[in-house]
PDB file of C-alpha atoms and ligand atoms in Angstrom:
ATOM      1  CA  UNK A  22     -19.606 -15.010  -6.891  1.00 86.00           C
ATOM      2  CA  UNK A  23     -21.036 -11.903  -4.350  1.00 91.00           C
ATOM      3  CA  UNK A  24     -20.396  -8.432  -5.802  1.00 97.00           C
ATOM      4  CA  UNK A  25     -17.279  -8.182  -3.186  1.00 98.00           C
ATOM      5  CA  UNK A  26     -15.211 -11.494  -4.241  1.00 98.00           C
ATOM      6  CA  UNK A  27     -15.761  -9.557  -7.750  1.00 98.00           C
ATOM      7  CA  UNK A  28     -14.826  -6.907  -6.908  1.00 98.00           C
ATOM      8  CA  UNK A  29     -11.865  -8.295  -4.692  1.00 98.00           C
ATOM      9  CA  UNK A  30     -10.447 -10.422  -7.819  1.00 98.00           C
ATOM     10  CA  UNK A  31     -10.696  -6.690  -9.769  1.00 98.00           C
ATOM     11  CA  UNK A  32      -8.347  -5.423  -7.397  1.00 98.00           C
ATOM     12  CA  UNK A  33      -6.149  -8.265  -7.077  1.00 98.00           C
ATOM     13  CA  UNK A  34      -5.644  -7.596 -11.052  1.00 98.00           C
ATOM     14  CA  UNK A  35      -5.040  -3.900 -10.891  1.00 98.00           C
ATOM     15  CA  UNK A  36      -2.225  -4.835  -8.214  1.00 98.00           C
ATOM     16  CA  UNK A  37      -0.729  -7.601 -10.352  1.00 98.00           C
ATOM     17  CA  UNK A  38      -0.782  -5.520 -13.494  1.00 98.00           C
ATOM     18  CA  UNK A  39       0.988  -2.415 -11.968  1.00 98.00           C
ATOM     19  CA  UNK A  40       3.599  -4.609  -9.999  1.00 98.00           C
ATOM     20  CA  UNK A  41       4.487  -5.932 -13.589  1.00 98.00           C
ATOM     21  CA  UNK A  42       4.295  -2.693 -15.218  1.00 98.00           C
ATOM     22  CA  UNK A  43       6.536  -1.409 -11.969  1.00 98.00           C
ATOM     23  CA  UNK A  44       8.912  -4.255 -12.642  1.00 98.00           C
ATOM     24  CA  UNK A  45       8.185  -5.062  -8.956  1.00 98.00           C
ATOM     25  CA  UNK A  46       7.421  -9.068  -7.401  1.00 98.00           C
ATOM     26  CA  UNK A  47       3.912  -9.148  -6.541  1.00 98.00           C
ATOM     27  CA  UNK A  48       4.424 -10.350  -3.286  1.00 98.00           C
ATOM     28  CA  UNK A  49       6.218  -6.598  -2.064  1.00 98.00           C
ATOM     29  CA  UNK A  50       2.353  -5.095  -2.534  1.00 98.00           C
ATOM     30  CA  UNK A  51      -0.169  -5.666   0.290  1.00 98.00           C
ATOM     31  CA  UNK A  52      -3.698  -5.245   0.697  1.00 98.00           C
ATOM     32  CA  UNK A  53      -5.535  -3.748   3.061  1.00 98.00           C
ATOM     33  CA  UNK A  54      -9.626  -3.548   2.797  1.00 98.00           C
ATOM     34  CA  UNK A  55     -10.743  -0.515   4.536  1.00 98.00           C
ATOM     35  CA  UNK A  56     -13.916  -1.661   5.509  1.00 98.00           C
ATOM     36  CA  UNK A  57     -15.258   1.865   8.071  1.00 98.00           C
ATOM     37  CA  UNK A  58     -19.039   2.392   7.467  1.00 97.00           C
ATOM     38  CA  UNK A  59     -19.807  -1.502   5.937  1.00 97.00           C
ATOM     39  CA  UNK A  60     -21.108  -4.342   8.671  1.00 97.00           C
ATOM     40  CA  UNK A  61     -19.598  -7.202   8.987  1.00 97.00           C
ATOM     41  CA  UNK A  62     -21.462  -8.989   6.691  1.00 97.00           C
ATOM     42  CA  UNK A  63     -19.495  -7.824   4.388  1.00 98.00           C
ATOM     43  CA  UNK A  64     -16.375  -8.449   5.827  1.00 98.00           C
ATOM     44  CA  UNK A  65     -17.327 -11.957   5.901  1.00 97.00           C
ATOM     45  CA  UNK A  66     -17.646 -11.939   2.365  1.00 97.00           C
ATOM     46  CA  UNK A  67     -14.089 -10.557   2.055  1.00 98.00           C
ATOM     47  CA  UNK A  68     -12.883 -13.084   4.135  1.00 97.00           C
ATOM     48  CA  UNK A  69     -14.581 -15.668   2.177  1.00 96.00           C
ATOM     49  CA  UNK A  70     -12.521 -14.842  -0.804  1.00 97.00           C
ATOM     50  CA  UNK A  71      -9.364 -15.283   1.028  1.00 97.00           C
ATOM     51  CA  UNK A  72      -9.142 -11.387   2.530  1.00 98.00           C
ATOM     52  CA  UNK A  73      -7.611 -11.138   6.031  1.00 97.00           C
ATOM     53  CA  UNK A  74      -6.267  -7.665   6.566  1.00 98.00           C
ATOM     54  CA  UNK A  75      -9.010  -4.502   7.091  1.00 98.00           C
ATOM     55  CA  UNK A  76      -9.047  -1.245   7.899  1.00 98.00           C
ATOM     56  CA  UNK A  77     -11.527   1.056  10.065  1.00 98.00           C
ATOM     57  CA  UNK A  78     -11.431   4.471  10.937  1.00 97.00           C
ATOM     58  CA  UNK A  79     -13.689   4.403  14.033  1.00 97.00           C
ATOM     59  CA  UNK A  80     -12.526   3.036  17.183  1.00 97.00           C
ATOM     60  CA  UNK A  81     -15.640   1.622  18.488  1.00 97.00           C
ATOM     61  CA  UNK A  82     -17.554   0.823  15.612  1.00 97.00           C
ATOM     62  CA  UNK A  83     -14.110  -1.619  14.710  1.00 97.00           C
ATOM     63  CA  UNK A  84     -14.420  -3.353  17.821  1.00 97.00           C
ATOM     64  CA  UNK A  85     -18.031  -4.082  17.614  1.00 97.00           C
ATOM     65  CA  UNK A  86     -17.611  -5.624  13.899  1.00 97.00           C
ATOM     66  CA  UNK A  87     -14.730  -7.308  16.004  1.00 96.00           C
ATOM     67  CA  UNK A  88     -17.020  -9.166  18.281  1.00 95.00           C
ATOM     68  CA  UNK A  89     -19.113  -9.920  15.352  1.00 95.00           C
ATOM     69  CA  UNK A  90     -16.836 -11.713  13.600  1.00 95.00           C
ATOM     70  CA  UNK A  91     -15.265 -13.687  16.607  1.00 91.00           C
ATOM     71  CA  UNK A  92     -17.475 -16.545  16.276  1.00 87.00           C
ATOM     72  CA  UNK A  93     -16.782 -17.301  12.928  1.00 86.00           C
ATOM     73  CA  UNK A  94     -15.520 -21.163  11.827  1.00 84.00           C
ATOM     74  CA  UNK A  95     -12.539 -21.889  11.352  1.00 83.00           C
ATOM     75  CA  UNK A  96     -11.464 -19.151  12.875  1.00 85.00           C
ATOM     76  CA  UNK A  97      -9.726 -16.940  10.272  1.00 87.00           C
ATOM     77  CA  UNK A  98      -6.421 -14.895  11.603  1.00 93.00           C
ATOM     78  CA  UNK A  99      -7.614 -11.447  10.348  1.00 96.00           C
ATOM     79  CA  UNK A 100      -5.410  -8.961  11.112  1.00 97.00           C
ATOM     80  CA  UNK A 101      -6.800  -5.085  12.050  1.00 98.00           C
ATOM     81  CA  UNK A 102      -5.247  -1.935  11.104  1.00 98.00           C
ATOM     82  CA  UNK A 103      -6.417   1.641  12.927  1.00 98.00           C
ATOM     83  CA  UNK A 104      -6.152   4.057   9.850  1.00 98.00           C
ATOM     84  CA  UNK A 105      -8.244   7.086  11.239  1.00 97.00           C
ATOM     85  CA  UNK A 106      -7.551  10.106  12.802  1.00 96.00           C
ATOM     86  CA  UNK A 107      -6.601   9.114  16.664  1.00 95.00           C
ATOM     87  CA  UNK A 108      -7.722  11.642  19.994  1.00 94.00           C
ATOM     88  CA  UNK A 109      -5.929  10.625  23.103  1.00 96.00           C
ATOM     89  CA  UNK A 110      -9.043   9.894  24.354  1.00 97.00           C
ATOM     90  CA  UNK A 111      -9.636   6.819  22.099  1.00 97.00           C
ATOM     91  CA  UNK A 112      -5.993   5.279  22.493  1.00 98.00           C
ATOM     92  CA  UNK A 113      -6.577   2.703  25.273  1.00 98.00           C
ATOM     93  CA  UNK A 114      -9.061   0.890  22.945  1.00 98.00           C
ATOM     94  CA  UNK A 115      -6.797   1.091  19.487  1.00 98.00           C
ATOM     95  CA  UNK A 116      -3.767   0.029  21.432  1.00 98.00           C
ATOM     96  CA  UNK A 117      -5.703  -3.067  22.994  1.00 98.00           C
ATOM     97  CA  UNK A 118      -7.527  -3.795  19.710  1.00 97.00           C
ATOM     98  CA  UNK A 119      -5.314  -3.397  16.809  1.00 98.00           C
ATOM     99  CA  UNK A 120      -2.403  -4.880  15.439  1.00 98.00           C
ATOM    100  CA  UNK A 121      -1.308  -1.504  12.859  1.00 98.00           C
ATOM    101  CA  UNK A 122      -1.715   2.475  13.610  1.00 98.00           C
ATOM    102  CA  UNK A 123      -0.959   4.407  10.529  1.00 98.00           C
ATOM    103  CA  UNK A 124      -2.457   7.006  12.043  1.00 98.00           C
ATOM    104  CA  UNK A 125       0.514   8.064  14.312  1.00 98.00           C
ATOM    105  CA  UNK A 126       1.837  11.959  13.229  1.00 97.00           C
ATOM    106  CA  UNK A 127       2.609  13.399  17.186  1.00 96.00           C
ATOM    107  CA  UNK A 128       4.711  11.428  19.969  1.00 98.00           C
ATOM    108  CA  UNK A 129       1.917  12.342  22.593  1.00 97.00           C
ATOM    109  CA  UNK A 130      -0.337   9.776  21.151  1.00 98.00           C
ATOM    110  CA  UNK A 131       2.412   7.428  20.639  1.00 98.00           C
ATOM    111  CA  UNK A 132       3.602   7.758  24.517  1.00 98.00           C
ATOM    112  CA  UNK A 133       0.044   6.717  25.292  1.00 98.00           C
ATOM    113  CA  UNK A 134       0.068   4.201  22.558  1.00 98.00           C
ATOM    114  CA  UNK A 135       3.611   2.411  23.279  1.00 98.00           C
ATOM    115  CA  UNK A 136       2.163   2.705  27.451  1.00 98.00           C
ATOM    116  CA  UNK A 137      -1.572   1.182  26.554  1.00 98.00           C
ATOM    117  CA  UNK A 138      -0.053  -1.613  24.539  1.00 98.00           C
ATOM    118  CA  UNK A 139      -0.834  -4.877  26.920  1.00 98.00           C
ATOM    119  CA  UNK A 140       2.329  -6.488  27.658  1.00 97.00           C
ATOM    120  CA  UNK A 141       1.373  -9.906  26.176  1.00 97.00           C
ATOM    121  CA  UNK A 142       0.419  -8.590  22.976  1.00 97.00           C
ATOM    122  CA  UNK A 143       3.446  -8.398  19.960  1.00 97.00           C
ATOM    123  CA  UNK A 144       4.535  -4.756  19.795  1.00 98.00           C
ATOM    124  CA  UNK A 145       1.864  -2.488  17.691  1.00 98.00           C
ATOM    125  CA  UNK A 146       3.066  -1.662  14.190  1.00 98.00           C
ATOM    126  CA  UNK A 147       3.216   1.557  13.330  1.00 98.00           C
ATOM    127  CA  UNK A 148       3.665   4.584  10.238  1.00 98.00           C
ATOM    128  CA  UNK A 149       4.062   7.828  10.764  1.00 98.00           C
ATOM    129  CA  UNK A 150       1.576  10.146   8.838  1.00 98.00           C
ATOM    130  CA  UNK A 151       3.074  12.709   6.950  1.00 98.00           C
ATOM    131  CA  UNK A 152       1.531  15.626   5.205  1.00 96.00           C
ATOM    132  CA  UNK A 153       2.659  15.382   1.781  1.00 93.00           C
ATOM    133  CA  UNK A 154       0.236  18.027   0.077  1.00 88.00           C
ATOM    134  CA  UNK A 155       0.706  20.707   2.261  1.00 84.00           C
ATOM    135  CA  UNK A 156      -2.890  21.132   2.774  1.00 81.00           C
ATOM    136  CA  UNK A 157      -3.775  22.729   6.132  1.00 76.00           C
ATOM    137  CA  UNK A 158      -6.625  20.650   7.034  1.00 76.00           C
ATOM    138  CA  UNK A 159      -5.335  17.446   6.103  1.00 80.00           C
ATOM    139  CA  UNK A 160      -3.596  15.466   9.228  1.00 90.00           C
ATOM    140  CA  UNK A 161      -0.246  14.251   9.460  1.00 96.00           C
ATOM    141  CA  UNK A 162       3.039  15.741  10.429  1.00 96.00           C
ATOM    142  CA  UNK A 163       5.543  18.408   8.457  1.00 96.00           C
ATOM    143  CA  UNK A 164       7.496  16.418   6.294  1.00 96.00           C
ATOM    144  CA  UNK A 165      10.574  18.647   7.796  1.00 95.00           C
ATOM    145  CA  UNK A 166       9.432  16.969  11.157  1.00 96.00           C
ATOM    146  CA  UNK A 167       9.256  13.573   9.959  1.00 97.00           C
ATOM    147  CA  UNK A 168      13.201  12.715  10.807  1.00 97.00           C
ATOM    148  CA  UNK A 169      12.973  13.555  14.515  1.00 97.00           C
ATOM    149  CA  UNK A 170       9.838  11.967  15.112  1.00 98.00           C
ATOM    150  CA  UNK A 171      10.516   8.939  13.471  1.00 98.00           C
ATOM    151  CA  UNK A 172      14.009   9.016  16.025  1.00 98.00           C
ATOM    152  CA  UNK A 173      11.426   9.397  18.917  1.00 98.00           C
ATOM    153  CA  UNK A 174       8.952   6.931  17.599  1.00 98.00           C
ATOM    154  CA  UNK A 175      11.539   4.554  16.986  1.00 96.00           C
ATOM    155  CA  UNK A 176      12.263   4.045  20.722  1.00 97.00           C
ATOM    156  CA  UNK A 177       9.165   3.285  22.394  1.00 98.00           C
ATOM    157  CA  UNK A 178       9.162  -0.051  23.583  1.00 98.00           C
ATOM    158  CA  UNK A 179       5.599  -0.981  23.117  1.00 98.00           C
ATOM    159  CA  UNK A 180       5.953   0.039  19.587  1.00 98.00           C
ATOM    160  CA  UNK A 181       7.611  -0.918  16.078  1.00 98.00           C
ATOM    161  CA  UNK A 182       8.183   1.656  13.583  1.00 98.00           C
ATOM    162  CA  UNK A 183       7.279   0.077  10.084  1.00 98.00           C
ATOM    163  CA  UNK A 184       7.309   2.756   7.895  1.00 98.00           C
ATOM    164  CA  UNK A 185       5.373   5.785   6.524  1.00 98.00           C
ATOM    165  CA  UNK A 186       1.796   6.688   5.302  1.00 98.00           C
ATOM    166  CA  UNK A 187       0.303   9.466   3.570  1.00 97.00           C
ATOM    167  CA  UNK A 188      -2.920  10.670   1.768  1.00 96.00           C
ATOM    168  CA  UNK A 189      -2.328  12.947  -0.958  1.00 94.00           C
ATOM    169  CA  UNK A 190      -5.104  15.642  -2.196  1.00 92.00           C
ATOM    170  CA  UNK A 191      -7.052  13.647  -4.352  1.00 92.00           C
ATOM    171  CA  UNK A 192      -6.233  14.074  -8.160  1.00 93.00           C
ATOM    172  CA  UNK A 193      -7.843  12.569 -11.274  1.00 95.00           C
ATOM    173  CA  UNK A 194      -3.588  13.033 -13.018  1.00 96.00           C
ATOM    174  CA  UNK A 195      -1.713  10.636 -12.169  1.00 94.00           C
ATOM    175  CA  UNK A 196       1.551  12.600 -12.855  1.00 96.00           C
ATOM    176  CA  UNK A 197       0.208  14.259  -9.752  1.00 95.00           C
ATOM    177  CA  UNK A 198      -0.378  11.473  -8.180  1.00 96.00           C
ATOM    178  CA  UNK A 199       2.560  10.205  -8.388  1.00 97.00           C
ATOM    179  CA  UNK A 200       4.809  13.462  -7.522  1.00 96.00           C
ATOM    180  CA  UNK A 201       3.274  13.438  -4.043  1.00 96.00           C
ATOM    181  CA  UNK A 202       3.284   9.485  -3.428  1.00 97.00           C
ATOM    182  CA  UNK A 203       7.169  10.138  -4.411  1.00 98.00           C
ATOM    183  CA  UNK A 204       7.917  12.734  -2.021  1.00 97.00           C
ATOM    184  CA  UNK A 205       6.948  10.330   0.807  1.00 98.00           C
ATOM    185  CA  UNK A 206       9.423   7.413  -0.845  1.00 98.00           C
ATOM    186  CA  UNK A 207      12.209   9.657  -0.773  1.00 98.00           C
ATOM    187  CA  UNK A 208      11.328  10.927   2.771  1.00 98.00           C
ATOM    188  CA  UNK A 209      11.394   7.293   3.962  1.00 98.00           C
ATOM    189  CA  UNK A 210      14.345   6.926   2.004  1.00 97.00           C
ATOM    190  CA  UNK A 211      16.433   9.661   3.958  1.00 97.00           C
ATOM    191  CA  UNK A 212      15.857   8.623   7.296  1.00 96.00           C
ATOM    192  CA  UNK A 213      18.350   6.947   9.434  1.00 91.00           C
ATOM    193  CA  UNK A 214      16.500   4.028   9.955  1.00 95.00           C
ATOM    194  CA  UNK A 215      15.558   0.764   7.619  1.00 95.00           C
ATOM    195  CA  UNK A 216      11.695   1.091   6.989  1.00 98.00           C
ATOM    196  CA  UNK A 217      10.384  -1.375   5.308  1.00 98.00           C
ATOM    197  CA  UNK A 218       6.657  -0.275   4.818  1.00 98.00           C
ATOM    198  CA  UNK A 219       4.985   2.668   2.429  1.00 98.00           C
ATOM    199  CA  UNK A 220       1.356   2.299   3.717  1.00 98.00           C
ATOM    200  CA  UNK A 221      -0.169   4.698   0.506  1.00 98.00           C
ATOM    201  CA  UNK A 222      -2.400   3.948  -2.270  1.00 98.00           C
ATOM    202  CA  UNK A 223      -6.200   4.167  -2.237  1.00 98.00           C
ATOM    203  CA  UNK A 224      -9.143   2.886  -5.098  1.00 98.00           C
ATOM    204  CA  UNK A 225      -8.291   5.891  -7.317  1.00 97.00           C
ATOM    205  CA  UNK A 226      -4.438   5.989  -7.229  1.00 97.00           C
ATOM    206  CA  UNK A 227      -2.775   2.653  -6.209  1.00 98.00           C
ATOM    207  CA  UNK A 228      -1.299   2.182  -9.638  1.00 98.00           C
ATOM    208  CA  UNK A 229       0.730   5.564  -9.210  1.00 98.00           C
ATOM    209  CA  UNK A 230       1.162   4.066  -5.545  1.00 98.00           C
ATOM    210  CA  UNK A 231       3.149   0.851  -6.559  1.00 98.00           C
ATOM    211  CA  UNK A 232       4.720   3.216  -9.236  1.00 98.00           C
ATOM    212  CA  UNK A 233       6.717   4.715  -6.392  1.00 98.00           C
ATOM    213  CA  UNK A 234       7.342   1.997  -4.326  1.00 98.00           C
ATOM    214  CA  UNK A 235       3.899   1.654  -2.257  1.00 98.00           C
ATOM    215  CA  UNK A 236       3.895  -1.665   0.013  1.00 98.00           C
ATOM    216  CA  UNK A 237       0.521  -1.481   1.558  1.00 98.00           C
ATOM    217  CA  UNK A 238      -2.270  -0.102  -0.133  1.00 98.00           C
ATOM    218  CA  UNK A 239      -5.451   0.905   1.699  1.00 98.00           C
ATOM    219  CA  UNK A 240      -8.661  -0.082  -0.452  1.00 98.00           C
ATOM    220  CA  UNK A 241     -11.641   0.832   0.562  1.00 98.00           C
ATOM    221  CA  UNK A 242     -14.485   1.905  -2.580  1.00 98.00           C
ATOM    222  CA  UNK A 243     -12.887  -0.276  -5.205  1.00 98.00           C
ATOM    223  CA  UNK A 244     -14.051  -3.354  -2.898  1.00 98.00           C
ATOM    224  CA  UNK A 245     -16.831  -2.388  -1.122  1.00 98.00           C
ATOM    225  CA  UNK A 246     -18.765   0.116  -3.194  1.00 97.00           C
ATOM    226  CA  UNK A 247     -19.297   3.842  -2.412  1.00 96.00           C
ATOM    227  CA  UNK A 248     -19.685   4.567   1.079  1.00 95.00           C
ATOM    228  CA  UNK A 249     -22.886   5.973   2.589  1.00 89.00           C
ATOM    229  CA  UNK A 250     -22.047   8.309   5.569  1.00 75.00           C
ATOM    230  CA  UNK A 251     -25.536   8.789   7.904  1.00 61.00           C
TER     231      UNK A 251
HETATM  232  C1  LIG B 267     -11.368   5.574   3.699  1.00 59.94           C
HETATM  233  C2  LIG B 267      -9.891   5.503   3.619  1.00 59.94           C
HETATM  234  C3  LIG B 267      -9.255   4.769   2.602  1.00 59.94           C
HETATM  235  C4  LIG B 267      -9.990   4.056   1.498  1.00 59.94           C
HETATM  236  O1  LIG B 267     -10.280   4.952   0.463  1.00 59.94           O
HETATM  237  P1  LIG B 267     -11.010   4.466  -0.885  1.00 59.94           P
HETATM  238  O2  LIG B 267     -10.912   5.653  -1.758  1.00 59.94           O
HETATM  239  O3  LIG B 267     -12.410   4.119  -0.521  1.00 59.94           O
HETATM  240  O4  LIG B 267     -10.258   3.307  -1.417  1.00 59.94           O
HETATM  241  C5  LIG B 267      -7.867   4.698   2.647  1.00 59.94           C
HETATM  242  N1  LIG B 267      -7.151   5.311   3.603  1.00 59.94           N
HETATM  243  C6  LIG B 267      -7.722   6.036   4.585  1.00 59.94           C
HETATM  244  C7  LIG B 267      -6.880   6.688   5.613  1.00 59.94           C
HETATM  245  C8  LIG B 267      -9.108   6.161   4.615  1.00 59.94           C
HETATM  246  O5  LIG B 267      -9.674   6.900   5.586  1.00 59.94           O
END
């Protein structure tokens, strides 16, 4: 077995063992491999052991792991999520390659999103980012904003709202963890509209994620090793 299948299966166990210790069906948890910075050699090695969902963080270097993969037999229906901070700039190429944004925290790049969206293609999925730490530099919008723009969001025709995402501060307590993965659960909870996705939960915190109700978790490290920026 390669070092990711291992590493996959690891994962897979985490997710079953907090889903039981959550009381929750194991099907309401999905993964998503963030695979930014690794080639797609080893994204073929996820796929090999049954992986189909990833997530990148950089527009082009996505698409050119996309082309990559294309010719691979049987074709496997892998499914792309765009989980990285968006300029308007880059949205042509996200709405045309993706099938998720959780991304999304201003209705200027969702305008251009729900516009770029080819007509043939299924509407793009979408979360709104919220800030739940309060930290300046983090993205994301107000969590007092959150129930207007998820109004606006919510009728763009080349999009469907799914749900909410977040990325707390990083914390080794998962008391912590879990107070700020809560305060987007109860945000989703209080707005006017059925959303049926949580997109939170990375390598360090996705049992406190499925604690409070997290339905896609983005795993990056815990799969693929540390990353190695240039
Ligand atoms: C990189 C990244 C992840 C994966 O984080 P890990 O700690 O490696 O699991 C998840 N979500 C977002 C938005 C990311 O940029």
């Amino acid at each position: 077995m390669t070092t990711i299948a291992a590493n996959l299966q690891a994962v897979r166990a985490r997710i079953a063992a907090a889903c039981i210790a959550a009381g929750r069906p194991l099907e309401s948890v999905r993964l998503l491999a963030v695979s930014k910075t690794w080639p797609a050699a080893s994204i073929r090695e996820a796929i090999a052991a049954g992986q189909l969902a990833f997530g990148e963080n950089y527009v082009q270097e996505a698409i050119d792991k996309k082309a990559e993969l294309a010719s691979l037999r049987p074709d496997p229906d892998l499914e792309w999520h765009f989980i990285g901070p968006l300029q308007s700039n880059k949205t042509r190429l996200v709405a045309e390659n993706f099938a998720w944004v959780h991304s999304v925290d201003r209705l200027k790049i969702a305008e251009r999103l729900s516009a770029q969206r080819p007509p043939d293609m299924a509407p793009l999925q979408i979360c709104l980012q919220v800030n739940v730490s309060g930290e300046a530099s983090k993205s994301g919008c107000d969590p007092d904003q959150a129930a207007a723009l998820a109004r606006a969001l919510a009728t763009l025709p080349g999009l469907r709202l799914r749900g909410l995402m977040a990325i707390p501060e990083p914390s080794a307590d998962p008391l912590r963890q879990r107070q700020q993965f809560a305060i987007l659960r109860r945000l989703r909870d209080s707005l006017p509209m059925e959303l049926d996705t949580l997109s939170m939960g990375m390598s360090h915190d996705l049992e406190a994620a499925i604690m409070e109700g997290s339905t896609l978790l983005r795993i990056g490290t815990a799969i693929f090793g540390e990353r190695q920026y240039p």
